[in-house]
């Protein structure tokens, strides 16, 4: 295990074991909205993804009063700085805004599940094509990256990868 801060570029992580473009899939569960700048967050994730890698994330996609009552007093709820993407109502963004954000970061094949927006959405996207990075350094270097919080599937996913002898970065 090693610590990964999604708000920092891969070159500025507290560990040197992360290689650019070395992950085929990134899983994030209800955590990306808690970052200061979503554009930078997506770019940081893309810097870890291999060419055409997969982003699989679960996010709340509409502001609801009960969320403000539950999380509004936490320091991180209103720490975002990208007010051009998010409203004063809170840190969550709509499906349309997620789609625009991911497309602007060269992601493709963006899909939302369930089809109807019920407020909790699984978003799947294919990351950008990486042209210039040599994959020669990546042989025998399989690692899973899992973003999440205490109320997500993070522990179950980490255990699954551990059983499969795949190192995990959380």
C-alpha positions as a printed NumPy array, in Angstrom:
array([[  0.   ,   0.   ,   0.   ],
       [  1.005,   3.594,  -0.47 ],
       [ -0.708,   6.935,  -0.123],
       [ -2.004,   8.648,  -3.274],
       [ -3.251,  12.225,  -3.205],
       [ -5.504,  12.736,  -6.237],
       [ -5.045,  16.491,  -5.923],
       [ -1.325,  16.199,  -6.668],
       [  0.46 ,  15.367,  -9.891],
       [  2.035,  11.894, -10.004],
       [  5.522,  13.472,  -9.914],
       [  4.715,  15.186,  -6.589],
       [  3.322,  12.212,  -4.671],
       [  4.734,  11.225,  -1.271],
       [  5.854,   7.9  ,  -2.761],
       [  8.104,   7.27 ,  -5.733],
       [  6.557,   3.869,  -6.505],
       [  3.891,   5.385,  -8.781],
       [  4.776,   5.454, -12.458],
       [  3.007,   7.676, -14.973],
       [  0.546,   5.87 , -17.237],
       [  0.941,   2.575, -15.372],
       [ -2.666,   1.836, -14.362],
       [ -5.234,   0.203, -16.607],
       [ -8.182,   1.069, -14.379],
       [ -8.836,   3.659, -11.685],
       [-11.795,   3.2  ,  -9.335],
       [-13.094,   6.163,  -7.323],
       [-16.138,   5.979,  -5.07 ],
       [-17.776,   9.181,  -3.792],
       [-14.479,  10.974,  -3.342],
       [-13.667,  13.122,  -6.382],
       [-16.271,  15.788,  -5.558],
       [-14.33 ,  16.444,  -2.337],
       [-11.323,  17.837,  -4.221],
       [-10.581,  21.529,  -4.703],
       [-10.384,  21.522,  -8.502],
       [-12.11 ,  18.79 , -10.518],
       [-10.322,  19.647, -13.777],
       [ -6.942,  19.209, -12.075],
       [ -8.173,  16.035, -10.349],
       [ -9.198,  14.445, -13.656],
       [ -5.883,  15.467, -15.234],
       [ -4.019,  13.887, -12.3  ],
       [ -5.982,  10.658, -12.712],
       [ -5.3  ,  10.664, -16.448],
       [ -1.567,  10.989, -15.773],
       [ -1.726,   7.596, -14.029],
       [ -3.876,   5.864, -16.66 ],
       [ -2.331,   3.74 , -19.361],
       [ -3.34 ,   4.529, -22.916],
       [ -7.135,   4.134, -23.192],
       [ -7.307,   3.1  , -19.53 ],
       [-10.656,   2.972, -17.75 ],
       [-12.008,   5.367, -15.139],
       [-14.806,   3.831, -13.058],
       [-16.301,   6.197, -10.549],
       [-19.366,   6.56 ,  -8.403],
       [-20.475,  10.084,  -7.588],
       [-23.471,  11.953,  -6.263],
       [-24.77 ,  14.039,  -9.17 ],
       [-27.358,  16.357,  -7.661],
       [-27.367,  18.527,  -4.568],
       [-29.892,  17.533,  -1.949],
       [-30.726,  19.253,   1.32 ],
       [-30.035,  16.143,   3.422],
       [-26.458,  16.079,   2.067],
       [-25.878,  19.629,   3.303],
       [-27.331,  18.688,   6.689],
       [-25.136,  15.592,   6.882],
       [-21.861,  16.796,   5.366],
       [-22.195,  20.584,   5.311],
       [-20.401,  21.085,   8.608],
       [-17.364,  19.065,   7.537],
       [-14.318,  21.107,   6.508],
       [-14.066,  19.495,   3.092],
       [-17.658,  19.99 ,   1.93 ],
       [-17.152,  23.556,   0.705],
       [-13.406,  23.644,   0.047],
       [-13.745,  23.612,  -3.74 ],
       [-12.276,  26.5  ,  -5.724],
       [-13.579,  25.687,  -9.207],
       [-16.747,  27.741,  -8.952],
       [-17.083,  27.808, -12.749],
       [-18.01 ,  24.092, -12.507],
       [-19.855,  24.015,  -9.189],
       [-22.637,  26.13 ,  -7.808],
       [-22.853,  27.761,  -4.402],
       [-25.215,  24.908,  -3.458],
       [-22.335,  22.516,  -2.869],
       [-19.498,  20.5  ,  -4.373],
       [-21.569,  18.122,  -6.509],
       [-21.863,  18.457, -10.269],
       [-24.45 ,  17.112, -12.688],
       [-24.008,  14.29 , -15.173],
       [-23.843,  16.836, -18.   ],
       [-21.045,  18.701, -16.219],
       [-19.162,  15.432, -15.571],
       [-19.481,  14.58 , -19.263],
       [-18.191,  18.001, -20.343],
       [-15.343,  17.818, -17.815],
       [-14.245,  14.34 , -18.897],
       [-14.495,  15.21 , -22.599],
       [-12.391,  18.346, -22.047],
       [ -9.736,  16.049, -20.536],
       [ -9.701,  13.856, -23.671],
       [-11.763,  11.064, -22.144],
       [-14.126,   9.158, -24.433],
       [-16.868,   6.51 , -24.362],
       [-18.462,   8.147, -21.325],
       [-21.434,   6.242, -19.914],
       [-23.725,   6.748, -16.923],
       [-25.481,   4.065, -14.878],
       [-28.32 ,   3.878, -14.134],
       [-29.695,   5.504, -17.261],
       [-32.093,   7.674, -15.22 ],
       [-30.393,  10.17 , -12.902],
       [-31.381,   9.18 ,  -9.37 ],
       [-28.663,  11.263,  -7.745],
       [-26.092,   8.471,  -7.265],
       [-24.367,   7.688, -10.541],
       [-21.733,   5.269, -11.768],
       [-19.636,   6.925, -14.459],
       [-17.443,   4.915, -16.81 ],
       [-15.013,   6.576, -19.202],
       [-12.049,   5.648, -21.339],
       [ -9.002,   7.785, -20.666],
       [ -6.954,   9.528, -23.321],
       [ -4.589,   7.835, -25.743],
       [ -1.036,   8.198, -24.469],
       [  1.353,   8.739, -27.373],
       [  4.742,   9.434, -25.877],
       [  5.204,   7.24 , -22.803],
       [  7.283,   4.097, -23.163],
       [  5.625,   1.053, -21.619],
       [  8.938,  -0.787, -21.373],
       [  9.247,   0.302, -17.73 ],
       [  5.853,  -1.191, -16.896],
       [  6.534,  -4.891, -17.404],
       [  5.676,  -6.88 , -14.272],
       [  4.325,  -3.737, -12.612],
       [  0.625,  -4.333, -12.01 ],
       [ -0.937,  -2.162,  -9.323],
       [ -4.555,  -1.218,  -8.582],
       [ -5.528,   2.327,  -7.552],
       [ -8.676,   2.612,  -5.426],
       [-10.094,   5.959,  -4.294],
       [-12.848,   5.925,  -1.719],
       [-14.03 ,   6.716,   1.746],
       [-15.033,   4.759,   4.817],
       [-18.573,   4.366,   3.509],
       [-17.759,   2.821,   0.142],
       [-16.645,  -0.425,  -1.403],
       [-13.014,   0.54 ,  -0.909],
       [-12.209,  -2.122,   1.712],
       [-13.894,  -4.895,  -0.275],
       [-12.043,  -3.92 ,  -3.462],
       [ -8.715,  -3.716,  -1.644],
       [ -9.276,  -7.158,  -0.128],
       [-10.17 ,  -8.575,  -3.556],
       [ -6.946,  -7.237,  -5.065],
       [ -4.924,  -8.394,  -2.036],
       [ -6.232, -11.969,  -2.433],
       [ -5.254, -11.776,  -6.118],
       [ -1.726, -10.609,  -5.073],
       [ -2.182,  -7.26 ,  -6.803],
       [ -0.607,  -4.319,  -4.925],
       [ -3.125,  -1.586,  -4.094],
       [ -2.71 ,   2.177,  -3.808],
       [ -5.472,   3.843,  -1.777]])
